[in-house]
Amino acid sequence: MELATNYADGDQGSGWESADVFAGLRTKVGEMPVGFSHDGRYSLEGEGSLLSRSSFGFVPMENLAFEVSHHYALDDLFGVHYEAATIEARYRWTPKWEFEASQTLSFRDDSELGHELIVRRFGHDLLVEFGVSKTSGEGGSTFTLKLRPELLFRPSKIGYIEPR
């Protein structure tokens, strides 16, 4: 767990700005790895949570991982800027092939904010990723092809759980 705060002294006044919190927990429920994480910024003047992302992830089978996240932020006038949820999954089909998918939905207007599907192939020294994604407000779909040395690859930590 980590807690930080900032003291501002400027034209708009001085004082403590916010309390920033990052907390995470990895454990097992039976034999199933689970992880919780929370990243939040809280007002010290009583406006509540200015920004937060809370996630819960679990690995029900050795090659399958899921994560559910809630994202929330206030704007400069302390109105809700956005509130959304994301679900992610990763499946390791074989030691060489992996599939990853995510979808983000907005709670404010019941719309889809984006989705992504990635097919990943681990070579001897080279990683190949092919992805298709769509993000609301960015027009059509985006196709990506990534080639990079496996040494530089950092897998996503779904549910704050280290990939196997």
Backbone as JSON, one array per atom type, in Angstrom:
{
  "sequence": "MELATNYADGDQGSGWESADVFAGLRTKVGEMPVGFSHDGRYSLEGEGSLLSRSSFGFVPMENLAFEVSHHYALDDLFGVHYEAATIEARYRWTPKWEFEASQTLSFRDDSELGHELIVRRFGHDLLVEFGVSKTSGEGGSTFTLKLRPELLFRPSKIGYIEPR",
  "N": [[0.85, -1.17, 0.0], [0.48, 2.23, -0.73], [0.71, 5.67, 0.06], [0.34, 9.04, -0.74], [0.73, 12.64, -0.78], [0.28, 16.08, -1.82], [1.49, 19.39, -1.33], [0.35, 22.5, -2.21], [1.34, 25.73, -3.19], [0.43, 28.56, -4.42], [-0.89, 30.86, -6.94], [-3.64, 30.39, -6.78], [-4.17, 29.85, -4.19], [-3.17, 28.08, -1.18], [-2.36, 24.89, 0.18], [-3.12, 21.48, 1.14], [-3.42, 19.27, -1.53], [-4.51, 16.67, -2.43], [-5.09, 13.26, -1.41], [-3.29, 10.57, -2.44], [-3.71, 7.24, -3.23], [-2.46, 3.97, -3.51], [-3.16, 0.65, -3.56], [-2.71, -2.82, -3.25], [-3.36, -6.32, -3.42], [-2.38, -9.61, -3.46], [-3.35, -12.93, -3.47], [-4.47, -16.27, -2.64], [-7.43, -18.1, -3.2], [-8.35, -20.94, -2.05], [-6.89, -22.91, -4.38], [-6.87, -21.03, -6.35], [-5.45, -18.22, -7.8], [-5.98, -14.84, -6.86], [-6.44, -11.31, -7.26], [-6.45, -7.97, -6.07], [-6.69, -4.53, -6.71], [-6.31, -1.04, -6.11], [-6.39, 2.23, -7.16], [-6.4, 5.47, -6.35], [-7.42, 8.93, -6.03], [-8.05, 11.23, -3.6], [-10.01, 13.89, -2.37], [-8.99, 16.28, -0.01], [-10.58, 18.14, 0.98], [-13.17, 17.41, 1.27], [-14.62, 16.71, -1.05], [-14.67, 14.11, -1.87], [-13.96, 11.14, -3.74], [-11.75, 11.87, -6.25], [-10.65, 10.62, -8.41], [-10.53, 7.27, -9.44], [-9.56, 3.84, -9.76], [-10.47, 0.65, -9.55], [-9.77, -2.78, -9.3], [-10.44, -6.24, -9.81], [-9.16, -9.39, -10.11], [-8.79, -12.76, -11.32], [-7.59, -16.13, -11.61], [-8.94, -18.73, -12.83], [-8.26, -21.12, -14.06], [-5.19, -22.69, -15.07], [-4.29, -21.52, -17.53], [-5.94, -19.36, -18.03], [-7.13, -16.12, -17.44], [-8.93, -13.51, -15.78], [-10.17, -10.14, -15.47], [-11.92, -7.56, -13.83], [-12.71, -4.18, -13.87], [-13.33, -0.98, -12.37], [-13.7, 2.36, -13.25], [-13.44, 5.79, -12.45], [-13.99, 9.29, -12.42], [-13.88, 12.75, -11.48], [-14.74, 15.99, -12.82], [-13.35, 19.36, -13.22], [-15.25, 20.91, -11.9], [-16.27, 19.24, -10.05], [-18.22, 17.53, -10.97], [-19.38, 14.42, -12.36], [-17.01, 13.2, -14.48], [-16.32, 10.88, -15.95], [-17.47, 7.48, -15.82], [-16.85, 4.17, -15.81], [-16.6, 0.68, -16.78], [-14.43, -2.08, -17.17], [-13.77, -5.17, -18.69], [-11.5, -7.8, -18.9], [-9.76, -10.47, -20.5], [-7.48, -13.2, -20.71], [-6.14, -15.83, -22.54], [-4.1, -18.58, -22.66], [-3.42, -20.57, -25.15], [-1.59, -22.47, -26.16], [1.89, -23.08, -25.31], [3.0, -21.33, -27.15], [0.99, -19.71, -28.29], [-1.28, -17.1, -27.6], [-4.25, -15.42, -26.53], [-5.91, -12.35, -26.12], [-8.41, -10.25, -24.79], [-10.47, -7.33, -24.43], [-12.99, -5.15, -23.11], [-14.6, -2.03, -22.74], [-17.09, -0.29, -21.06], [-19.34, 2.46, -20.74], [-20.87, 3.85, -17.89], [-22.27, 6.17, -17.72], [-23.67, 6.82, -20.11], [-24.59, 4.41, -21.08], [-23.0, 3.21, -23.16], [-20.62, 1.74, -25.44], [-17.21, 2.11, -24.91], [-14.89, 1.15, -25.94], [-13.09, -1.63, -27.45], [-10.89, -4.47, -27.69], [-8.97, -6.94, -29.35], [-6.43, -9.27, -29.25], [-4.08, -11.32, -30.81], [-1.45, -13.32, -30.02], [1.8, -14.49, -30.73], [4.4, -16.39, -29.63], [7.67, -16.59, -30.52], [10.93, -18.06, -31.09], [12.82, -16.05, -30.4], [11.42, -13.84, -30.99], [8.5, -11.89, -30.73], [5.25, -11.86, -31.99], [2.5, -9.87, -32.55], [-0.86, -9.5, -33.39], [-3.45, -7.25, -33.65], [-6.78, -5.99, -33.24], [-8.76, -3.19, -32.75], [-11.14, -0.88, -31.37], [-11.9, 2.38, -30.52], [-14.06, 4.57, -28.94], [-14.93, 7.58, -30.52], [-12.69, 7.78, -32.07], [-13.04, 7.21, -34.73], [-12.94, 4.65, -37.16], [-12.06, 1.13, -36.98], [-8.93, -0.03, -35.62], [-6.06, -1.59, -36.77], [-3.33, -3.5, -35.74], [0.06, -4.54, -36.01], [2.62, -5.98, -34.42], [6.02, -6.49, -34.03], [8.52, -7.67, -32.06], [11.48, -8.08, -30.06], [11.45, -10.83, -27.83], [12.59, -10.36, -25.4], [11.98, -7.71, -24.75], [9.28, -7.73, -24.2], [6.55, -7.11, -22.1], [4.2, -8.63, -20.31], [0.68, -7.95, -19.82], [-0.62, -7.34, -16.59], [-3.08, -8.93, -15.58], [-5.6, -8.44, -13.31], [-3.79, -7.75, -11.34], [-2.16, -9.83, -11.05], [0.68, -11.76, -11.49], [1.59, -12.95, -14.68], [1.74, -16.42, -15.58]],
  "CA": [[0.0, 0.0, 0.0], [1.25, 3.47, -0.84], [-0.09, 6.87, 0.26], [1.12, 10.26, -1.0], [-0.05, 13.86, -0.88], [1.05, 17.23, -2.3], [1.14, 20.68, -0.79], [0.47, 23.51, -3.26], [1.44, 27.11, -2.75], [0.45, 29.29, -5.68], [-1.82, 31.97, -7.14], [-5.02, 30.02, -6.45], [-4.23, 29.49, -2.78], [-2.23, 27.05, -0.77], [-2.93, 23.83, 1.0], [-2.95, 20.1, 0.7], [-4.26, 19.07, -2.73], [-5.27, 15.43, -2.41], [-4.4, 12.07, -0.91], [-3.2, 9.59, -3.51], [-3.6, 5.92, -2.62], [-2.37, 2.78, -4.33], [-3.14, -0.54, -2.72], [-2.87, -4.05, -3.99], [-3.28, -7.55, -2.64], [-2.4, -10.86, -4.22], [-3.5, -14.06, -2.56], [-5.13, -17.42, -3.25], [-8.65, -18.62, -2.61], [-8.09, -22.34, -2.38], [-5.74, -22.95, -5.29], [-7.07, -20.02, -7.4], [-4.88, -16.9, -7.53], [-6.84, -13.68, -7.01], [-5.75, -10.06, -7.0], [-7.23, -6.75, -5.93], [-5.88, -3.32, -6.73], [-7.07, 0.21, -6.08], [-5.58, 3.42, -7.39], [-7.37, 6.55, -6.18], [-7.03, 10.26, -5.57], [-9.15, 11.69, -2.75], [-9.97, 15.28, -1.96], [-8.84, 16.51, 1.43], [-11.51, 19.21, 1.33], [-14.5, 16.85, 1.4], [-15.33, 16.42, -2.3], [-14.7, 12.66, -2.06], [-13.01, 10.51, -4.66], [-11.57, 12.64, -7.48], [-10.24, 9.7, -9.47], [-10.25, 5.95, -8.89], [-9.62, 2.63, -10.58], [-10.44, -0.54, -8.69], [-9.76, -3.98, -10.13], [-10.46, -7.56, -9.21], [-8.78, -10.38, -11.1], [-8.64, -14.12, -10.84], [-7.09, -17.11, -12.57], [-9.67, -19.95, -12.47], [-7.52, -22.27, -14.61], [-3.79, -22.32, -15.26], [-4.05, -20.74, -18.74], [-7.05, -18.43, -18.23], [-7.16, -15.05, -16.43], [-9.98, -12.51, -15.96], [-10.12, -8.96, -14.62], [-13.02, -6.61, -13.91], [-12.25, -2.92, -13.3], [-14.25, 0.16, -12.33], [-12.96, 3.61, -13.41], [-14.32, 6.9, -12.06], [-13.27, 10.56, -12.27], [-14.65, 13.99, -11.43], [-14.15, 17.08, -13.59], [-12.89, 20.49, -12.41], [-16.36, 21.44, -11.12], [-16.66, 18.13, -9.2], [-19.26, 16.7, -11.58], [-18.81, 13.16, -12.86], [-16.4, 13.3, -15.8], [-16.62, 9.59, -16.56], [-17.59, 6.3, -14.98], [-16.83, 3.07, -16.77], [-16.15, -0.63, -16.34], [-13.67, -2.84, -18.17], [-13.55, -6.6, -18.44], [-10.38, -8.29, -19.71], [-9.48, -11.9, -20.39], [-6.31, -13.68, -21.44], [-6.13, -17.28, -22.62], [-2.88, -19.16, -23.23], [-3.88, -21.78, -25.82], [-0.42, -23.34, -26.11], [3.01, -22.24, -24.87], [3.38, -20.39, -28.21], [-0.14, -18.89, -28.73], [-2.05, -16.46, -26.54], [-5.32, -14.54, -26.96], [-6.28, -11.38, -25.09], [-9.56, -9.43, -25.21], [-10.97, -6.4, -23.41], [-14.11, -4.3, -23.51], [-14.89, -0.99, -21.77], [-18.44, 0.25, -21.19], [-19.62, 3.66, -19.96], [-22.09, 3.84, -17.07], [-22.97, 7.45, -17.87], [-24.62, 6.84, -21.22], [-24.79, 3.04, -21.54], [-22.39, 3.02, -24.47], [-19.33, 1.07, -25.46], [-16.12, 3.05, -25.1], [-13.84, 0.53, -26.74], [-12.8, -3.04, -27.29], [-9.64, -4.85, -28.32], [-8.67, -8.35, -29.43], [-5.04, -9.46, -29.62], [-3.56, -12.67, -30.99], [-0.01, -13.2, -29.76], [2.59, -15.69, -31.05], [5.74, -16.35, -29.07], [8.65, -17.33, -31.3], [12.14, -18.37, -30.32], [13.33, -14.79, -29.84], [10.6, -12.75, -31.52], [7.08, -11.92, -30.4], [4.4, -11.29, -33.04], [1.15, -9.56, -32.08], [-1.81, -8.91, -34.32], [-4.57, -6.77, -32.86], [-7.82, -5.15, -33.81], [-9.4, -2.46, -31.65], [-11.95, 0.28, -31.7], [-12.07, 3.29, -29.4], [-15.1, 5.55, -29.21], [-14.46, 8.91, -30.85], [-11.51, 7.73, -32.91], [-13.37, 6.77, -36.08], [-13.11, 3.22, -37.39], [-11.24, 0.15, -36.28], [-7.48, 0.07, -35.75], [-5.37, -2.87, -36.88], [-1.92, -3.36, -35.38], [0.97, -5.66, -36.14], [3.82, -5.65, -33.65], [7.12, -7.45, -34.03], [9.52, -7.17, -31.12], [12.22, -9.14, -29.38], [10.76, -11.31, -26.64], [13.26, -9.77, -24.25], [11.35, -6.43, -24.44], [7.85, -7.91, -23.97], [6.05, -7.07, -20.73], [2.8, -9.02, -20.37], [-0.22, -7.2, -18.95], [-0.9, -8.01, -15.33], [-4.53, -8.97, -15.39], [-5.97, -8.66, -11.91], [-2.65, -7.52, -10.46], [-1.56, -11.15, -10.88], [1.76, -12.01, -12.42], [1.31, -14.06, -15.59], [2.55, -17.63, -15.32]],
  "C": [[0.9, 1.23, 0.0], [0.3, 4.65, -0.7], [0.81, 8.08, 0.05], [0.18, 11.45, -1.03], [0.88, 14.99, -1.32], [0.55, 18.49, -1.62], [1.39, 21.73, -1.87], [0.5, 24.9, -2.63], [1.55, 27.96, -4.01], [-0.59, 30.39, -5.72], [-3.24, 31.64, -6.68], [-5.15, 29.59, -4.99], [-3.21, 28.42, -2.45], [-2.96, 26.04, 0.1], [-2.65, 22.46, 0.43], [-3.93, 19.82, -0.43], [-5.11, 17.82, -2.65], [-4.44, 14.34, -1.75], [-4.45, 11.04, -2.03], [-2.89, 8.23, -2.89], [-3.42, 4.87, -3.71], [-2.26, 1.6, -3.37], [-3.36, -1.76, -3.59], [-2.7, -5.24, -3.08], [-3.34, -8.71, -3.61], [-2.45, -11.99, -3.22], [-4.1, -15.23, -3.34], [-6.39, -17.73, -2.47], [-8.65, -20.09, -2.99], [-6.81, -22.39, -3.19], [-5.81, -21.86, -6.36], [-6.43, -18.69, -7.0], [-5.92, -15.8, -7.77], [-6.03, -12.43, -6.69], [-6.73, -8.91, -6.95], [-6.26, -5.58, -6.05], [-6.81, -2.11, -6.71], [-6.08, 1.35, -6.23], [-6.55, 4.59, -7.32], [-6.74, 7.84, -5.71], [-8.25, 10.83, -4.84], [-8.94, 13.13, -2.33], [-9.82, 15.36, -0.45], [-9.75, 17.63, 1.9], [-12.95, 18.71, 1.32], [-15.25, 16.57, 0.12], [-15.37, 14.93, -2.61], [-13.62, 12.19, -3.03], [-12.93, 11.31, -5.95], [-11.3, 11.73, -8.68], [-10.02, 8.34, -8.83], [-10.33, 4.89, -9.97], [-9.44, 1.46, -9.63], [-10.57, -1.76, -9.58], [-9.78, -5.23, -9.28], [-10.14, -8.55, -10.32], [-8.63, -11.74, -10.49], [-8.2, -15.02, -11.98], [-7.76, -18.44, -12.23], [-9.0, -21.24, -12.97], [-6.12, -21.77, -14.93], [-3.57, -21.38, -16.44], [-5.11, -19.67, -19.0], [-7.08, -17.42, -17.09], [-8.25, -14.05, -16.79], [-9.72, -11.32, -15.03], [-11.35, -8.1, -14.89], [-12.56, -5.34, -13.2], [-13.36, -1.88, -13.34], [-13.4, 1.43, -12.35], [-13.93, 4.77, -13.14], [-13.48, 8.16, -11.93], [-14.25, 11.71, -12.23], [-13.96, 15.04, -12.29], [-13.76, 18.23, -12.65], [-13.97, 21.1, -11.53], [-16.96, 20.37, -10.21], [-17.93, 17.42, -9.68], [-18.6, 15.44, -12.12], [-18.31, 13.36, -14.28], [-16.61, 12.01, -16.58], [-16.74, 8.53, -15.47], [-17.74, 5.13, -15.92], [-16.38, 1.78, -16.09], [-15.45, -1.32, -17.49], [-13.6, -4.29, -17.74], [-12.46, -7.04, -19.42], [-10.23, -9.79, -19.47], [-8.25, -12.23, -21.2], [-6.33, -15.21, -21.38], [-4.86, -17.75, -23.32], [-3.28, -20.52, -23.8], [-2.8, -22.85, -25.79], [0.73, -22.49, -25.56], [3.41, -21.18, -25.9], [2.26, -19.41, -28.59], [-0.94, -18.39, -27.53], [-3.08, -15.52, -27.15], [-5.68, -13.62, -25.8], [-7.42, -10.52, -25.63], [-9.97, -8.52, -24.07], [-12.13, -5.59, -24.0], [-14.38, -3.32, -22.38], [-16.26, -0.38, -22.08], [-18.61, 1.45, -20.27], [-20.9, 3.49, -19.17], [-22.91, 5.1, -17.28], [-24.01, 7.43, -18.97], [-24.84, 5.46, -21.84], [-24.23, 2.8, -22.93], [-21.07, 2.27, -24.33], [-18.25, 2.1, -25.75], [-14.99, 2.46, -25.93], [-13.74, -0.95, -26.5], [-11.52, -3.36, -28.06], [-9.51, -6.37, -28.28], [-7.25, -8.49, -29.95], [-4.75, -10.95, -29.74], [-2.05, -12.55, -30.91], [0.67, -14.53, -30.04], [3.99, -15.49, -30.51], [6.65, -17.2, -29.96], [9.84, -17.68, -30.45], [12.68, -17.12, -29.64], [12.45, -13.6, -30.22], [9.14, -12.96, -31.14], [6.32, -11.23, -31.52], [3.01, -11.09, -32.44], [0.33, -8.98, -33.22], [-3.02, -8.51, -33.5], [-5.55, -5.98, -33.69], [-8.53, -4.49, -32.62], [-10.25, -1.34, -32.2], [-12.14, 1.07, -30.42], [-13.09, 4.35, -29.79], [-14.48, 6.91, -29.47], [-13.23, 8.94, -31.74], [-11.79, 7.21, -34.32], [-13.54, 5.27, -36.14], [-12.2, 2.36, -36.55], [-9.75, 0.4, -36.55], [-6.91, -1.34, -35.79], [-3.91, -2.64, -36.57], [-1.19, -4.67, -35.63], [2.26, -5.25, -35.45], [4.8, -6.81, -33.74], [8.16, -6.9, -33.06], [10.26, -8.34, -30.49], [11.49, -9.56, -28.11], [11.34, -10.71, -25.36], [12.58, -8.46, -23.81], [9.86, -6.54, -24.11], [7.53, -7.92, -22.48], [4.57, -7.44, -20.77], [1.95, -8.17, -19.43], [-0.48, -8.02, -17.7], [-2.4, -7.95, -15.09], [-4.81, -9.3, -13.94], [-4.82, -8.53, -10.95], [-1.96, -8.85, -10.14], [-0.48, -11.32, -11.92], [1.36, -13.15, -13.36], [2.23, -15.23, -15.3], [3.54, -17.82, -16.43]]
}
